[in-house]
Coordinates of C-alpha atoms in Angstrom, one line a residue:
X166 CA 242.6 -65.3 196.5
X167 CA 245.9 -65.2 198.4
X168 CA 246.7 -67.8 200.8
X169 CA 248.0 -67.0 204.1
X170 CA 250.3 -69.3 206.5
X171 CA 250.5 -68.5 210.2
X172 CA 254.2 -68.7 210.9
X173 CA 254.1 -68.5 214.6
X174 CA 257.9 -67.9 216.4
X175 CA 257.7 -69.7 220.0
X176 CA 261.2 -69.4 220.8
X177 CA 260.9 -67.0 223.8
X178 CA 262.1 -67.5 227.2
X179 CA 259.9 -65.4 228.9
X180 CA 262.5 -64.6 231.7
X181 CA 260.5 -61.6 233.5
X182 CA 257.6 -64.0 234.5
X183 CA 259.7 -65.7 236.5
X184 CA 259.4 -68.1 238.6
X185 CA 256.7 -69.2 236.4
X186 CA 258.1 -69.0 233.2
X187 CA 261.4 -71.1 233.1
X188 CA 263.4 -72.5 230.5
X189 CA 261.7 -76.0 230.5
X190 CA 258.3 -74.2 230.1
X191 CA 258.5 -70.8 229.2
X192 CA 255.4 -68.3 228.6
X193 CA 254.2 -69.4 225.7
X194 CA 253.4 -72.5 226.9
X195 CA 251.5 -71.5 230.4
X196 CA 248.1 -70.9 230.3
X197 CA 248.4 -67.3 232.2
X198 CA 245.2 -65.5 230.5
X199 CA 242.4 -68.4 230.1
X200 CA 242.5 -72.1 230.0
X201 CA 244.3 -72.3 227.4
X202 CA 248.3 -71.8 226.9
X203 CA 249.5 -68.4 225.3
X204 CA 250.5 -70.6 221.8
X205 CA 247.6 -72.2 221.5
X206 CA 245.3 -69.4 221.6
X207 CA 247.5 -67.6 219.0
X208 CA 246.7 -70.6 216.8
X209 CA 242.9 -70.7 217.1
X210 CA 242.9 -67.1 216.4
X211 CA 243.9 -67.0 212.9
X212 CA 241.4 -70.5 212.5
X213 CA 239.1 -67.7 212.5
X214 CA 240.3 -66.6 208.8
X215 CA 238.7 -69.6 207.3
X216 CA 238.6 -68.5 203.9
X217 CA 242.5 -67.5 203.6
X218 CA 244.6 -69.6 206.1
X219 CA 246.1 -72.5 205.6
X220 CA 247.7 -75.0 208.6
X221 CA 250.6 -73.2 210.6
X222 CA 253.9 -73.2 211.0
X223 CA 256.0 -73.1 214.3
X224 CA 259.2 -72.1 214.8
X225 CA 260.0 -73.5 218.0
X226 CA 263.4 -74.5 220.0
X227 CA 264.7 -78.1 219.9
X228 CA 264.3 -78.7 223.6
X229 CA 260.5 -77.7 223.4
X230 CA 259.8 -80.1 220.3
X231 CA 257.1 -82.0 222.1
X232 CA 255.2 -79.4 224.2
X233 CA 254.8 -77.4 221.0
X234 CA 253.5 -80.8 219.3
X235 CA 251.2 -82.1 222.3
X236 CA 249.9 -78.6 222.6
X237 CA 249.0 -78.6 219.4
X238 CA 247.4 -81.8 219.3
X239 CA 245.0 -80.5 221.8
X240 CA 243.3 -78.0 220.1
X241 CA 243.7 -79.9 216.5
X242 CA 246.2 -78.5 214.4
X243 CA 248.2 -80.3 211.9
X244 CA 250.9 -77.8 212.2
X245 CA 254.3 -78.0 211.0
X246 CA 257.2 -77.6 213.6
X247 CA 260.6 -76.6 212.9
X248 CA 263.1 -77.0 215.0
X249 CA 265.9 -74.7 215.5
X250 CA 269.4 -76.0 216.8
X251 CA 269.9 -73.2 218.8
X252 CA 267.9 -69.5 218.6
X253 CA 269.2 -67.0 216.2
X254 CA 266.8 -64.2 216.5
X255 CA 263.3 -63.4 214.3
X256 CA 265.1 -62.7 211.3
X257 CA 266.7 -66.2 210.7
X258 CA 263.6 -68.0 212.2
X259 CA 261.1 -66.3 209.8
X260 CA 263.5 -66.8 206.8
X261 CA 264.1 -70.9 207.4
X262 CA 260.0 -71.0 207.3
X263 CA 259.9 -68.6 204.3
X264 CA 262.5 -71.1 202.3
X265 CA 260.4 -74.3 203.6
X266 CA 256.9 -72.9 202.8
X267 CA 258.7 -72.0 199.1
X268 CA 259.9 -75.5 198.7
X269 CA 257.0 -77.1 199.6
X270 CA 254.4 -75.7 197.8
X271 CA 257.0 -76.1 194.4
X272 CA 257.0 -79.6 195.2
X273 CA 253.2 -79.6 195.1
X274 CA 252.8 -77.5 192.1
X275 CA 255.7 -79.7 190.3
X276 CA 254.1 -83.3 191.3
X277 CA 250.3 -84.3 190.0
X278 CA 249.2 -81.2 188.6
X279 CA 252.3 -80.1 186.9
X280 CA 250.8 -80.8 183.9
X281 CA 247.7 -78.8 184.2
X282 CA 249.2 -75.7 186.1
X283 CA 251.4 -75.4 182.7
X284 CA 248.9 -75.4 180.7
X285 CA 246.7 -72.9 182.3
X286 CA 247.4 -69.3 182.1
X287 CA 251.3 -69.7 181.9
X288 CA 252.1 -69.2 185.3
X289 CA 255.1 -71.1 186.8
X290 CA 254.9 -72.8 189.7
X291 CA 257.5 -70.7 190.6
X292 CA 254.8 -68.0 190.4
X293 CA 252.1 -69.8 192.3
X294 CA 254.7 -70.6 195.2
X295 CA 254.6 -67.5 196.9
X296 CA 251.9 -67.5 199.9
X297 CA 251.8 -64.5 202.6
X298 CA 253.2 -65.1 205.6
X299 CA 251.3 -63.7 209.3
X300 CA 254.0 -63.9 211.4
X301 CA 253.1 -63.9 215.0
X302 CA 255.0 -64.2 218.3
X303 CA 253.3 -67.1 220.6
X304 CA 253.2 -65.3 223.7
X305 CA 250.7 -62.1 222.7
X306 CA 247.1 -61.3 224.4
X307 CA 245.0 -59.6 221.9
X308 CA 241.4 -58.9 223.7
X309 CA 239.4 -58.8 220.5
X310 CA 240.2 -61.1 217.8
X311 CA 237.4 -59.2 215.1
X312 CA 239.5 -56.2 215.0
X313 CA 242.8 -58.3 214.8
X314 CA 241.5 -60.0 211.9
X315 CA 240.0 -57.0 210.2
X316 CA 243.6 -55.4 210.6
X317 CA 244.8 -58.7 208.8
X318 CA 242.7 -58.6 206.0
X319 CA 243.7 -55.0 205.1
X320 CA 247.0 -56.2 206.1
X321 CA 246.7 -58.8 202.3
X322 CA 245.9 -56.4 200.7
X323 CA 248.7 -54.3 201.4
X324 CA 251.0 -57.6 201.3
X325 CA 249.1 -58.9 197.8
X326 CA 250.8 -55.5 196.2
X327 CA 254.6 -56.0 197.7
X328 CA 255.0 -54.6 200.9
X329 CA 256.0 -56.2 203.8
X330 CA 253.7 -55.1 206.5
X331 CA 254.0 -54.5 210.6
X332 CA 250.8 -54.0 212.3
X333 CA 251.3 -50.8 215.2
X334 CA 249.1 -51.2 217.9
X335 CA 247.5 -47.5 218.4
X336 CA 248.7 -46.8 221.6
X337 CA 246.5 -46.4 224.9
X338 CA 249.6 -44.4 227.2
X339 CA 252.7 -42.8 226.6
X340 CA 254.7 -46.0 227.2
X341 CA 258.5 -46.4 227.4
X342 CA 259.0 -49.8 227.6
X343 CA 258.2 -50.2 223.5
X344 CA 259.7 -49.3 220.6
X345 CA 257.3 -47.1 218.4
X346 CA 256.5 -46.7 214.6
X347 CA 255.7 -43.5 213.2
X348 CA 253.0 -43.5 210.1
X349 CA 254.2 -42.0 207.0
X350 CA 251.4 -41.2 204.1
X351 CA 248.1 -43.5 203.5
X352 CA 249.4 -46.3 201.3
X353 CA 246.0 -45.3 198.9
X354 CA 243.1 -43.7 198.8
X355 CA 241.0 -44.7 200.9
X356 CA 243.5 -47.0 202.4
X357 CA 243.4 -48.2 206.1
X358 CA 246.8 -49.3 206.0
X359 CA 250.5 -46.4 205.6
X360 CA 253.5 -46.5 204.2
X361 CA 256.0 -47.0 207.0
X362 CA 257.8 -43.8 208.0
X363 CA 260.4 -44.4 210.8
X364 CA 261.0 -47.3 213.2
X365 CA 262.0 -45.2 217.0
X366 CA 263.7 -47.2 219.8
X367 CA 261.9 -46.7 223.6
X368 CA 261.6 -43.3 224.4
X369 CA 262.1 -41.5 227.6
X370 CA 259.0 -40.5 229.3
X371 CA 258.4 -36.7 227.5
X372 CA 259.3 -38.1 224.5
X373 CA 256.7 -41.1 224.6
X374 CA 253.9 -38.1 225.9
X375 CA 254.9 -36.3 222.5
X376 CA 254.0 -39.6 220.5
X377 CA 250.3 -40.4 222.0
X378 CA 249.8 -36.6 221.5
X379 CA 251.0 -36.3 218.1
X380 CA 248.4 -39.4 216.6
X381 CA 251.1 -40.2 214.3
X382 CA 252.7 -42.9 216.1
X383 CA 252.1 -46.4 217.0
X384 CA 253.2 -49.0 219.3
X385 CA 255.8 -52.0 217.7
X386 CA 253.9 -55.1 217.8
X387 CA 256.4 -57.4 216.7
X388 CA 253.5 -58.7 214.0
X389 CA 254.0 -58.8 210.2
X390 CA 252.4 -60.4 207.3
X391 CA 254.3 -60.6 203.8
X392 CA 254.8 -62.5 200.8
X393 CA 257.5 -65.3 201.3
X394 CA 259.5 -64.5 198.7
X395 CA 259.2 -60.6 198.8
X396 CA 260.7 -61.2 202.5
X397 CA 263.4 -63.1 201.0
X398 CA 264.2 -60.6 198.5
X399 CA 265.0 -58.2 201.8
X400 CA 266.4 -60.1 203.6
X401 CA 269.4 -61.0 200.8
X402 CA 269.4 -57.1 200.1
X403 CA 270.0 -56.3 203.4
X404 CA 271.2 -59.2 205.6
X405 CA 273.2 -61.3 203.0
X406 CA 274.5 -63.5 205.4
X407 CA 271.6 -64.5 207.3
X408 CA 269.7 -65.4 203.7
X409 CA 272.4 -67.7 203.1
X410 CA 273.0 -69.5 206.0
X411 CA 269.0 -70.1 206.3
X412 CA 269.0 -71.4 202.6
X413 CA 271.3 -73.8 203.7
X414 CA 270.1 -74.7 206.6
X415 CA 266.6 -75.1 204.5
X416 CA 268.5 -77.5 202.4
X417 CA 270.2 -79.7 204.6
X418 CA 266.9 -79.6 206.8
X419 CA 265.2 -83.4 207.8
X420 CA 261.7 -84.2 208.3
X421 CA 260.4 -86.1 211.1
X422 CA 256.8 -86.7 210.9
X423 CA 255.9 -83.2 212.0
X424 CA 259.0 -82.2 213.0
X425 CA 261.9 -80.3 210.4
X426 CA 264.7 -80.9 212.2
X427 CA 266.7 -77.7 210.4
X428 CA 270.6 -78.4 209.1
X429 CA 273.7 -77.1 211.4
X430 CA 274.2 -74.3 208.9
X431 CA 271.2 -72.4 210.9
X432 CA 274.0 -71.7 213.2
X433 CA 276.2 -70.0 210.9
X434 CA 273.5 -67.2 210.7
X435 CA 273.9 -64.1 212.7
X436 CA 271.6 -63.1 215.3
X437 CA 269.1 -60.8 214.2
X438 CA 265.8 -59.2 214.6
X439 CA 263.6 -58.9 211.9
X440 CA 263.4 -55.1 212.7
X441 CA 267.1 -54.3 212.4
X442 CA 267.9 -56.8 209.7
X443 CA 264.9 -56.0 207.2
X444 CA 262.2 -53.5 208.3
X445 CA 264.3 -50.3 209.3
X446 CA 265.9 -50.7 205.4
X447 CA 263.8 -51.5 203.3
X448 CA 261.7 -49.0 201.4
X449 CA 258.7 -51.4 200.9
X450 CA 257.1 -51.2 204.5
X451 CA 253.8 -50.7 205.4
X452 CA 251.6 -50.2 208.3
X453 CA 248.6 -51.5 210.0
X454 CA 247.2 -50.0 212.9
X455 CA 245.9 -52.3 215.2
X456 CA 243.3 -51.3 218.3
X457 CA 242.4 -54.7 219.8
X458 CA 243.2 -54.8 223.1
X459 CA 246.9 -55.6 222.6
X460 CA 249.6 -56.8 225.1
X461 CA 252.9 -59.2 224.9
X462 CA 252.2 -59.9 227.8
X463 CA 256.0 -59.1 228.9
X464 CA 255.7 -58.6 232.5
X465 CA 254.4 -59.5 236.0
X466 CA 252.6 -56.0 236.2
X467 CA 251.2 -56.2 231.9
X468 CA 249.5 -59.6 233.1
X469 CA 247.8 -58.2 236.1
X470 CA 246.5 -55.4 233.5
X471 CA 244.9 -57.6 231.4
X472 CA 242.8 -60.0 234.4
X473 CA 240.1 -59.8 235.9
X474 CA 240.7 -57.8 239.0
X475 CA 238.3 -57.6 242.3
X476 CA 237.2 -54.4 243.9
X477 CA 240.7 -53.4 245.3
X478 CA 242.6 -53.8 241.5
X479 CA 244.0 -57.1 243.0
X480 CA 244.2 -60.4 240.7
X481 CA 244.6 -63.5 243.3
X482 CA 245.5 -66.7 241.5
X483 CA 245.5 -70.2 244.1
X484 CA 245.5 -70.6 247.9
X485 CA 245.6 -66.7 248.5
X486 CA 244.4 -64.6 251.1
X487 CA 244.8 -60.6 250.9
X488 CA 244.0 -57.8 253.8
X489 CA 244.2 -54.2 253.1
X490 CA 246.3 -54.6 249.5
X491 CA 245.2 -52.6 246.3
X492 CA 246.7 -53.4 242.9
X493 CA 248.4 -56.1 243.6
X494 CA 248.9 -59.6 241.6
X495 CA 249.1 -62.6 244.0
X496 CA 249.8 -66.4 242.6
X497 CA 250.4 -69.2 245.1
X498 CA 250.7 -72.6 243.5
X499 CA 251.5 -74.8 246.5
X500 CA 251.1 -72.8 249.6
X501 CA 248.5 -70.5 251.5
X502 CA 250.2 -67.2 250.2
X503 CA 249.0 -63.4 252.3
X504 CA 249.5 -60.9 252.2
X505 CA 248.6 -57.4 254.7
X506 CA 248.4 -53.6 253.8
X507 CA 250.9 -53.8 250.5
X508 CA 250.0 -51.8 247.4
X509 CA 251.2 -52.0 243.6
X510 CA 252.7 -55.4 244.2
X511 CA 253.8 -59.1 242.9
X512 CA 253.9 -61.7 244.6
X513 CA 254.4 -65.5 242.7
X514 CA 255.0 -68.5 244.6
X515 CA 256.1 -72.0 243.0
X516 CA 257.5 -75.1 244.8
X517 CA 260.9 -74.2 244.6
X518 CA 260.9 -70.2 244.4
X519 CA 258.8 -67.3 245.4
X520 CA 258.9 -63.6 243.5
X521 CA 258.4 -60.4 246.0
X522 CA 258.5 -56.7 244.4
X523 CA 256.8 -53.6 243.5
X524 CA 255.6 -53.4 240.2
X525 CA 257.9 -51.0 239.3
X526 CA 260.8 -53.3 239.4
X527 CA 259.2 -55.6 236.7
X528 CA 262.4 -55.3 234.3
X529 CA 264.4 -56.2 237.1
X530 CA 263.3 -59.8 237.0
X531 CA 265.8 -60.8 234.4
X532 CA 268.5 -59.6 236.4
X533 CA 267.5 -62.5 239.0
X534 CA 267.4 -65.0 236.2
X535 CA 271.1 -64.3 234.9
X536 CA 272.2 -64.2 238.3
X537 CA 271.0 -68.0 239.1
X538 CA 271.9 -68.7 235.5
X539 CA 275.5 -67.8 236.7
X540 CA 275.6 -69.8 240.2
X541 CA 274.2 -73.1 237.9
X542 CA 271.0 -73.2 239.7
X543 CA 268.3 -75.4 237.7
X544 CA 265.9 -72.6 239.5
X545 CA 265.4 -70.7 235.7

């Protein structure tokens, strides 16, 4: 039976949810859906694949070492952290914890029961060292976790045979702020997973209607699940440089309890997504659609979509009081917050900053982050 790590990639900023998300706590690590954080329900999701998973693996930054680790500790994980000197992208992240999880398991399979793994049917340890990797980003909402997993397990099967799979969330509107996936031809009979046609950048508007009409395209997730080595394979096909660099750093790499402190040569990798570096080139991709209720949660107005709202569309977090407002999301965290007559609106107050604007402005947010970034302001 294959085994499957979670390799969860919690190196987001989370910039347009400010001014809650900020560099000291970013999304990830805010409860915004439930009562628990973003990371931590990403965790006890895959728990729920009891008969494949093994303990995860997060890929975290350096400065966020111990709210991954307390976090964790909460809900009872024995994960393994790795720490990144300084973020290089998903490509680099997902290959450092591809090398580790390699290297581990070879030390396993060459210690104690060396002896008796070479005696079986002939298979290496080499062979035996290969588990699938789910890689998930830490800061997703997925409404219902059955379908996620079901998408998972046809996801193995797909993985179990060589391809490196992306899961496409089957898209509910014609929606420009994604990139999209277009199917290509069931990967077999029968099949619930497809060979992976073309990755498309974010449409315009027409374009995007055209997709959700068409049924043949689906929504990037940012989700993938592959063998280690199969990924590693790619990645030196395709991205030379970053497979080297992140062997090296893999090599030079310390451990610290749970921490792997990763070696300097990480930063001699270039900057790359997972999408550009390996996915758009290699002819071994496959997709999963995915209908579960999906959102990355990448904005003040995709969070207000996916609460609870009253009778007016509004979602009123805190000391809030609202007359005559429709659709709007209201948070006050240390003051009585009101607002009168506004519609399709965000309004986010913290103790040292408060966030006003239509929700159509929601990309705009980052523009306010790397303007404070710029005047030094520890506001970000």
């Amino acid at each position: 039976m294959p085994v499957v790590i979670p390799v969860i990639l919690s190196g987001g900023s989370g910039t347009r949810l400010w001014p809650l998300s900020r560099q000291e706590r970013p999304k990830q690590f805010l409860p915004l859906v439930g009562e628990r954080t973003m990371l931590q329900e990403t965790y006890l999701r895959t728990t729920e694949l009891r008969d494949l998973v093994r303990p995860p693996i997060i890929v975290c930054n350096e400065s966020h070492r111990f709210l991954v680790g307390e976090q964790m500790r909460e809900v009872g994980a024995a994960a393994r952290i790795i720490l990144e000197p300084e973020g290089r992208n998903t490509a680099p992240a997902i290959a450092v914890a591809a090398w580790l999880t390699i290297r581990s398991d070879e030390d396993v399979a060459s210690g104690a029961d060396a002896e008796a793994a070479s005696a079986s049917s002939g298979s290496s340890s080499v062979e035996a060292a290969d588990p699938l990797l789910l890689v998930l980003p830490a800061d997703h909402f997925i409404e219902d976790t059955q379908a996620f997993l079901q998408a998972v397990r046809v996801g193995v099967d797909a993985a179990s045979k060589g391809y490196l799979v992306t899961f496409g969330i089957v898209p509910s509107r014609p929606e420009t702020g994604y990139g999209y996936i277009r199917k290509g031809a069931r990967g077999e009979e029968a099949a619930a997973w497809y060979r992976l046609d073309q990755f498309v950048e974010k449409p315009d508007l027409p374009t995007a209607e055209h997709y959700v009409k068409s049924g043949e395209y689906l929504w990037n997730s940012g989700m993938f699940l592959f063998s280690a080595r199969r990924y590693l394979e790619e990645l030196r096909s395709h991205a030379p440089d970053i497979a080297s660099a992140c062997e090296r750093a893999a090599d030079e790499a310390v451990v610290d309890g749970d921490f792997t402190r990763l070696g300097r040569a990480f930063l001699a990798s270039p900057s790359d997504s997972i999408d550009y570096a390996v996915m758009e080139k290699t002819r071994s991709a496959a997709v999963v659609p995915l209908d579960a209720g999906w959102s990355d949660v990448g904005s003040w107005p995709a969070l207000h979509d996916i609460l609870e709202k009253d009778a007016d569309g509004n979602v009123l977090r805190g000391d809030v009081i609202v007359e005559g407002c429709r659709n709007c999301y209201v948070s006050a965290a240390d003051r009585l917050v009101a607002l009168v007559g506004l519609d399709g609106c965000v309004v986010v107050e913290t103790a040292d900053a408060v966030l006003v604007m239509r929700h159509e402005a929601a990309q705009d947010v980052k523009r306010v982050v790397d303007a404070l970034k710029k005047t030094g302001s520890s506001r970000v």
